[in-house]
mmCIF file of C-alpha atoms in Angstrom:
data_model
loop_
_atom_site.group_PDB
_atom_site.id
_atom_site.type_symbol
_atom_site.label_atom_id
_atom_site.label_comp_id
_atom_site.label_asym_id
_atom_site.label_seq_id
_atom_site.Cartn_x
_atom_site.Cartn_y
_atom_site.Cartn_z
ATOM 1 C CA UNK A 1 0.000 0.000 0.000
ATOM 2 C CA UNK A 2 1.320 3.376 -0.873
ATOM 3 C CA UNK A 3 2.759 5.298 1.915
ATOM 4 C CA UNK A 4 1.532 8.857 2.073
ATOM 5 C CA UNK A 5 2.997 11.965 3.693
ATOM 6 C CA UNK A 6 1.023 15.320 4.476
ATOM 7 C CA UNK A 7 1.846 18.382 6.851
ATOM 8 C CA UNK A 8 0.841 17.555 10.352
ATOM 9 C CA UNK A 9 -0.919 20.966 10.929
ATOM 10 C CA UNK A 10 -2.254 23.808 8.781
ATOM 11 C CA UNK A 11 -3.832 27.399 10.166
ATOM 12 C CA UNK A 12 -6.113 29.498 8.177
ATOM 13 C CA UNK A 13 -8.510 32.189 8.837
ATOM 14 C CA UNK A 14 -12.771 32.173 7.927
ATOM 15 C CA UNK A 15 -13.092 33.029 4.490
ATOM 16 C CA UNK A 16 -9.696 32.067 3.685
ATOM 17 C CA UNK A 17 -9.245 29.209 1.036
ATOM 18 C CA UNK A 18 -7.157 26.167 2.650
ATOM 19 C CA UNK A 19 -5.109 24.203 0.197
ATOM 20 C CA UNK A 20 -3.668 20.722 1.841
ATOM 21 C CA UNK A 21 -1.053 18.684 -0.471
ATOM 22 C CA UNK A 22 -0.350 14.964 0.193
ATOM 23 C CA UNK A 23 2.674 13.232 -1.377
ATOM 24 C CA UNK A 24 2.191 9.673 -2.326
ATOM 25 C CA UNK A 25 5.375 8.850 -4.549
ATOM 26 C CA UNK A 26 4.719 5.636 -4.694
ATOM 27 C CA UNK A 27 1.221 5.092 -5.884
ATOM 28 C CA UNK A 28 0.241 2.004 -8.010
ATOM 29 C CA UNK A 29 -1.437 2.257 -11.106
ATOM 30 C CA UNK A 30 -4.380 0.621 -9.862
ATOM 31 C CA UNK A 31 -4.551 3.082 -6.450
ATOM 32 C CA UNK A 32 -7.533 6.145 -6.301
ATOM 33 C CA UNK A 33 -6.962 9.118 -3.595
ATOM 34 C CA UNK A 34 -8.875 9.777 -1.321
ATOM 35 C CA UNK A 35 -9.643 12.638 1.208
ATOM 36 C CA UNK A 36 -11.389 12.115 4.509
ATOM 37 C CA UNK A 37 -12.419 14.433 7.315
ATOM 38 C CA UNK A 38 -12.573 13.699 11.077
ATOM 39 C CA UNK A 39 -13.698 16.092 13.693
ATOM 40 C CA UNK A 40 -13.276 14.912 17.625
ATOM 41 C CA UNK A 41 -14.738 11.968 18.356
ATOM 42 C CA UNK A 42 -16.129 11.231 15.344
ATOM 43 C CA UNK A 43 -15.779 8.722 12.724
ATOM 44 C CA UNK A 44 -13.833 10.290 9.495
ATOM 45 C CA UNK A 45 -16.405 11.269 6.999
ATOM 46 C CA UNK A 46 -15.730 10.886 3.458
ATOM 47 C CA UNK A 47 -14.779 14.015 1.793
ATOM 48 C CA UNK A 48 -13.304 13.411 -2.434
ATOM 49 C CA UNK A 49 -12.328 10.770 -4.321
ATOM 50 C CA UNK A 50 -10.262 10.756 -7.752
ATOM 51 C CA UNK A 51 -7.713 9.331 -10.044
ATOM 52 C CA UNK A 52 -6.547 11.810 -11.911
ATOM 53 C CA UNK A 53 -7.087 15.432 -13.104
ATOM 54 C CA UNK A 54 -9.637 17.467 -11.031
ATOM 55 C CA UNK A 55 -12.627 16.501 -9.435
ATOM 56 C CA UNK A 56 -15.147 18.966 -7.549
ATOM 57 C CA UNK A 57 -18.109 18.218 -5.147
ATOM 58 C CA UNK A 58 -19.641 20.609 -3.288
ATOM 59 C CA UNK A 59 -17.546 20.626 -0.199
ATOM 60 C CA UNK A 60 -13.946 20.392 -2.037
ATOM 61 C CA UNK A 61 -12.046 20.281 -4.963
ATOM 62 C CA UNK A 62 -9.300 17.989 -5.307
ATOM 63 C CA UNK A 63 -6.420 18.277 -7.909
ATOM 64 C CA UNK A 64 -4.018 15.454 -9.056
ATOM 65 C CA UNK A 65 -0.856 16.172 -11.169
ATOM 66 C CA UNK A 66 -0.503 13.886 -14.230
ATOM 67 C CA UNK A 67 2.076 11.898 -12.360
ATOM 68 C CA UNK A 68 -0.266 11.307 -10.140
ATOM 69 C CA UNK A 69 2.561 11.413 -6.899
ATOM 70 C CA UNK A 70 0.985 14.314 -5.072
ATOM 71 C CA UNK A 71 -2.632 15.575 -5.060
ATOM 72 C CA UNK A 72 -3.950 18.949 -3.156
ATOM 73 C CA UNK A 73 -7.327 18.737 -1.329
ATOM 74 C CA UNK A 74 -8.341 22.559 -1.938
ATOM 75 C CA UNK A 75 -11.483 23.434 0.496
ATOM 76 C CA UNK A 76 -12.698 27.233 -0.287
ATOM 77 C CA UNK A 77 -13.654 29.954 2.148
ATOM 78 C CA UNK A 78 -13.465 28.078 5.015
ATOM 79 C CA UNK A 79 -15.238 28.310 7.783
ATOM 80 C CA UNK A 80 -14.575 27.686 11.911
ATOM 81 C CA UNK A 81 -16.961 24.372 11.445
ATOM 82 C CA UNK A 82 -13.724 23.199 9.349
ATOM 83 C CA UNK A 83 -11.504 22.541 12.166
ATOM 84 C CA UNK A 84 -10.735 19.023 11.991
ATOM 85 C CA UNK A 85 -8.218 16.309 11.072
ATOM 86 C CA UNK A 86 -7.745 16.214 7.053
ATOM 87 C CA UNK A 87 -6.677 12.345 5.665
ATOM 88 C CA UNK A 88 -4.986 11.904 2.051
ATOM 89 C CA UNK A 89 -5.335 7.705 1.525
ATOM 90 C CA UNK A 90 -4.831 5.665 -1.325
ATOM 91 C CA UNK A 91 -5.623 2.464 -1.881
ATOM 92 C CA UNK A 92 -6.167 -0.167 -4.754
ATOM 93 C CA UNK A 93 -10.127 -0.463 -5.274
ATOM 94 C CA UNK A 94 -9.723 -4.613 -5.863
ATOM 95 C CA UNK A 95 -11.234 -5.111 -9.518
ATOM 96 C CA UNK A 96 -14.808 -6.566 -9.366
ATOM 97 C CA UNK A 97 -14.536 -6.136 -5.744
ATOM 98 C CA UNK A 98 -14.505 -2.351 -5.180
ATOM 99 C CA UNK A 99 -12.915 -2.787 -2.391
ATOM 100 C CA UNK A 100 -10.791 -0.438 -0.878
ATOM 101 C CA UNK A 101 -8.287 -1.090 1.495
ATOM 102 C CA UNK A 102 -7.539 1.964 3.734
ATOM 103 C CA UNK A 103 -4.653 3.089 5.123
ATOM 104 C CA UNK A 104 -4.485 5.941 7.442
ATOM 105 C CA UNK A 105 -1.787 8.061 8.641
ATOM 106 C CA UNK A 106 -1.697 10.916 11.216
ATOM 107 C CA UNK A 107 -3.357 12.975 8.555
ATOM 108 C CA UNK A 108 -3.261 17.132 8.835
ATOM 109 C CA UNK A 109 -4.730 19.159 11.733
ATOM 110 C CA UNK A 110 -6.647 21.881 10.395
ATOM 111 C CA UNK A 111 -7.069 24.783 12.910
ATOM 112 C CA UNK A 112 -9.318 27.626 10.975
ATOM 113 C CA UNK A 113 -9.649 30.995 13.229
ATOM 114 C CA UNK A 114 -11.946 33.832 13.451
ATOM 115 C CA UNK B 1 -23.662 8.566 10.100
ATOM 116 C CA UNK B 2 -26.789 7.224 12.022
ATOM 117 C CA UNK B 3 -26.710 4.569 9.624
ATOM 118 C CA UNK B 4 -23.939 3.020 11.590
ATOM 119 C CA UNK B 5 -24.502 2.423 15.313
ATOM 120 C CA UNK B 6 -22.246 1.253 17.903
ATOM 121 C CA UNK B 7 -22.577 0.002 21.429
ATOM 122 C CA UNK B 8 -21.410 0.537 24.093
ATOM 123 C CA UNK B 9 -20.537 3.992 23.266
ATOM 124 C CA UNK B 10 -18.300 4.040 26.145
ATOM 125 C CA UNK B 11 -16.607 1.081 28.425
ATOM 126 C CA UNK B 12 -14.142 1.294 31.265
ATOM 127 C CA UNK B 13 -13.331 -2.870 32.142
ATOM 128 C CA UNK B 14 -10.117 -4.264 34.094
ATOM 129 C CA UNK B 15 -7.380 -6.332 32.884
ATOM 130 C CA UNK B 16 -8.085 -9.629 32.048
ATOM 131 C CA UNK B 17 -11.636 -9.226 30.627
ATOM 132 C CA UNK B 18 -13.418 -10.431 28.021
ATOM 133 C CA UNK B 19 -15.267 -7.467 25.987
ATOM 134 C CA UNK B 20 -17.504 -7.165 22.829
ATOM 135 C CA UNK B 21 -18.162 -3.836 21.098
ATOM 136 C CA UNK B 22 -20.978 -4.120 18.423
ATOM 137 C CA UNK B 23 -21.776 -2.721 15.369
ATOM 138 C CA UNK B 24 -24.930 -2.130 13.451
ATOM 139 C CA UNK B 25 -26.034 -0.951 10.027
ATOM 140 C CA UNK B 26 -29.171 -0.142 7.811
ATOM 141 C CA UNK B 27 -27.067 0.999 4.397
ATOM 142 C CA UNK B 28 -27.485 -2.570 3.601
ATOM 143 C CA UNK B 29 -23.924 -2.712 2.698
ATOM 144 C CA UNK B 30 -21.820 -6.120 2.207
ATOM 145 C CA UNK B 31 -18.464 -4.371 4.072
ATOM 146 C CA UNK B 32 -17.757 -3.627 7.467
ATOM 147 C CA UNK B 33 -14.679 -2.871 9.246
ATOM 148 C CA UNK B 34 -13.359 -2.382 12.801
ATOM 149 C CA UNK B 35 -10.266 0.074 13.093
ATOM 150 C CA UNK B 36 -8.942 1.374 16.414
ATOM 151 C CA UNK B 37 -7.612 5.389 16.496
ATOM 152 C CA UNK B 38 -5.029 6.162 19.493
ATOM 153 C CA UNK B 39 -4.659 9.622 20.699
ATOM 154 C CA UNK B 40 -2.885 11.902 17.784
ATOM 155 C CA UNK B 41 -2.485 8.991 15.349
ATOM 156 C CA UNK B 42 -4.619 7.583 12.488
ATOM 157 C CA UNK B 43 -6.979 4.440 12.356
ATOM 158 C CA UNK B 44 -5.579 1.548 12.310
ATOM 159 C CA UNK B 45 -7.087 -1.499 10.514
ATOM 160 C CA UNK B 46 -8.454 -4.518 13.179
ATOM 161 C CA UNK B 47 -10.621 -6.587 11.136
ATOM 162 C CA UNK B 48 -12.500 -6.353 7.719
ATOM 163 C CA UNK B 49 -15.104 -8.270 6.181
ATOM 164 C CA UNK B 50 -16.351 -8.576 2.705
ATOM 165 C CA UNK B 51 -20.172 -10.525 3.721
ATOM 166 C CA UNK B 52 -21.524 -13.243 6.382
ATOM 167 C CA UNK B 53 -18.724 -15.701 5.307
ATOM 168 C CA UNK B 54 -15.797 -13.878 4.926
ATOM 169 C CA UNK B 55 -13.469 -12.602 7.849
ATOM 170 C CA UNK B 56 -10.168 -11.103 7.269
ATOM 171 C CA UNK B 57 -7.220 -9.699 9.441
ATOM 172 C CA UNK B 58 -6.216 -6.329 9.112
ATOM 173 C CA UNK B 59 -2.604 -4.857 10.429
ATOM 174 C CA UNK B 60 -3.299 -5.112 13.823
ATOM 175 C CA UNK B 61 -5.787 -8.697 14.536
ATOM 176 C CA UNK B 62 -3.559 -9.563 17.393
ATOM 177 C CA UNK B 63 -5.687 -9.904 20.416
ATOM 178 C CA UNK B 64 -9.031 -9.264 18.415
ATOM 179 C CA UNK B 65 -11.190 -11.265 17.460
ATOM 180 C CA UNK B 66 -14.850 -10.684 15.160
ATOM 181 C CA UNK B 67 -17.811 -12.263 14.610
ATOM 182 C CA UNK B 68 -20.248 -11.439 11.419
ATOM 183 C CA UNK B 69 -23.464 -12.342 12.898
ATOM 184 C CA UNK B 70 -26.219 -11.302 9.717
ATOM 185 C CA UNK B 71 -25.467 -8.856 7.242
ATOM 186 C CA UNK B 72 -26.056 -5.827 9.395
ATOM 187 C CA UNK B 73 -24.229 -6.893 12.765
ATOM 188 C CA UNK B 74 -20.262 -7.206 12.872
ATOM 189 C CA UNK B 75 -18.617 -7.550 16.828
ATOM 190 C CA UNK B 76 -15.604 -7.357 17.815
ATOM 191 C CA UNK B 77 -14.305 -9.096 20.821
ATOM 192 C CA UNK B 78 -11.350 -8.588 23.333
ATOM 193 C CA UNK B 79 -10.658 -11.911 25.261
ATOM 194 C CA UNK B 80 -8.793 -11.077 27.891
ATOM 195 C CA UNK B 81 -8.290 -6.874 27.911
ATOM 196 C CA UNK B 82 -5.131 -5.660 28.255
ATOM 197 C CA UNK B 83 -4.006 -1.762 29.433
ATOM 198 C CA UNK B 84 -2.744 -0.798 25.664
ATOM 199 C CA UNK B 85 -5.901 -1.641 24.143
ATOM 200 C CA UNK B 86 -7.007 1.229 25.360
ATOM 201 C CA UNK B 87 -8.446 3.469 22.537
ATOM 202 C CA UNK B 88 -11.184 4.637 20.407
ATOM 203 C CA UNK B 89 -12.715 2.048 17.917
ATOM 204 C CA UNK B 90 -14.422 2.798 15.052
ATOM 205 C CA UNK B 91 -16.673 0.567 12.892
ATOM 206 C CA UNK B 92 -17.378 1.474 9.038
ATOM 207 C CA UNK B 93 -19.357 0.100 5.955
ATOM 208 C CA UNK B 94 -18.651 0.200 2.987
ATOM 209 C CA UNK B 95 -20.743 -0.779 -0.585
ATOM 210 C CA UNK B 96 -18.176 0.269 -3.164
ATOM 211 C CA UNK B 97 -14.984 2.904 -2.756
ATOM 212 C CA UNK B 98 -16.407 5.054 0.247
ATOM 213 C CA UNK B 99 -16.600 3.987 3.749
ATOM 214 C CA UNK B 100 -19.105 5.266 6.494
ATOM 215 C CA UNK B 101 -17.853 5.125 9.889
ATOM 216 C CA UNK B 102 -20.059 4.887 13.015
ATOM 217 C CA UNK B 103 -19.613 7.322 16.087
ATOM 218 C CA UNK B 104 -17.184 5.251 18.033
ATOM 219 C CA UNK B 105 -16.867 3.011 20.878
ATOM 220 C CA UNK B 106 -13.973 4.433 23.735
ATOM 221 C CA UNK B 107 -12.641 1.719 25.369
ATOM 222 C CA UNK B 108 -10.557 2.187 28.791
ATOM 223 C CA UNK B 109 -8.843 -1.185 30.179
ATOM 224 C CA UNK B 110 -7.448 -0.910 33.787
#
């Protein structure tokens, strides 16, 4: 499973747009990224998925470079509600399966101020 | 998600005893998965499975055990609780790429 690597904290203001990158040099051909979100003791919620490219949802936006070894989770005009613990993963989704198998790490402590 | 319950939400128990933590679902989803977060650090996978008749160790199945019970209901057991189990377990579904976690179960062994 590919290891990935992310800042351990990030501080932003309301309003501000909050850009987190995740390096993941070593991700298989078969992996997808994905972002999660976890506030205090609470289960991580799903945030973004993607391969490649850009995708956009209504919460975030998340950009992958063509060689696919970093991606940026990019959430806009944050608000104090976005303090919480950011997650890059990426995992193989098993073919026919779907299945993904998740690895997290210590992920990135947003703190978002008034 | 109130799609995913656990219970008990929280447990303090003594060395040496056996504990179950359960899980329940109404997504109707095939996968379910017990992870356990210690303070500052990530989840850490216990147990997966992919339906009734399929089990499968994660990184960390030592002292763990599960039991798939129906479709909705996955448990996870401690035999005999030891101090460093001590931490905050999660259960999650999953139908396809996109897993739902429940609200957690904090377990304290003495």
């Amino acid at each position: 499973l590919a290891k990935t690597t992310q800042p351990i904290s990030m501080d932003s203001y309301e309003g501000q747009e909050v850009n987190i990158t995740c390096s993941h040099n070593n991700i298989a051909t078969n992996d997808y990224i994905t972002w999660y979100q976890q506030f205090p003791s609470q289960g991580p919620r799903f945030i973004i998925q993607g391969y490649k490219t850009k995708v956009t949802n209504e919460v975030a936006s998340l950009f992958i470079p063509a060689d696919r070894k970093s991606s940026t989770l990019s959430l806009p005009r944050v608000s104090l509600s976005d303090t919480a613990v950011y997650y890059c993963l990426v995992g193989d989704i098993e073919g026919g399966t779907g299945f993904q198998k998740l690895v997290f790490g210590t992920g990135t402590r947003l703190l978002v101020s008034p | 998600d109130a799609d995913v319950t656990q219970t008990p939400r929280n447990r303090i128990t003594k060395t040496g005893k056996r504990i179950m933590l359960e899980c329940s679902q109404t997504k109707g989803h095939d996968r379910m998965y017990w992870y356990r977060q210690d303070p500052g650090l990530g989840l850490r996978l216990i147990y997966y499975s992919f339906d009734v008749k399929d089990i499968n160790k994660g990184e960390i199945s030592d002292g763990y055990s599960v039991s798939r019970q129906a479709q909705a209901k996955f448990s996870l057991s401690l035999e005999s609780a030891i101090p460093n189990q001590t931490a905050l377990y999660f259960c999650a579904t999953s139908r396809a790429d996109t897993q739902y976690f429940g609200p957690g179960t904090r377990l304290t062994v003495l």
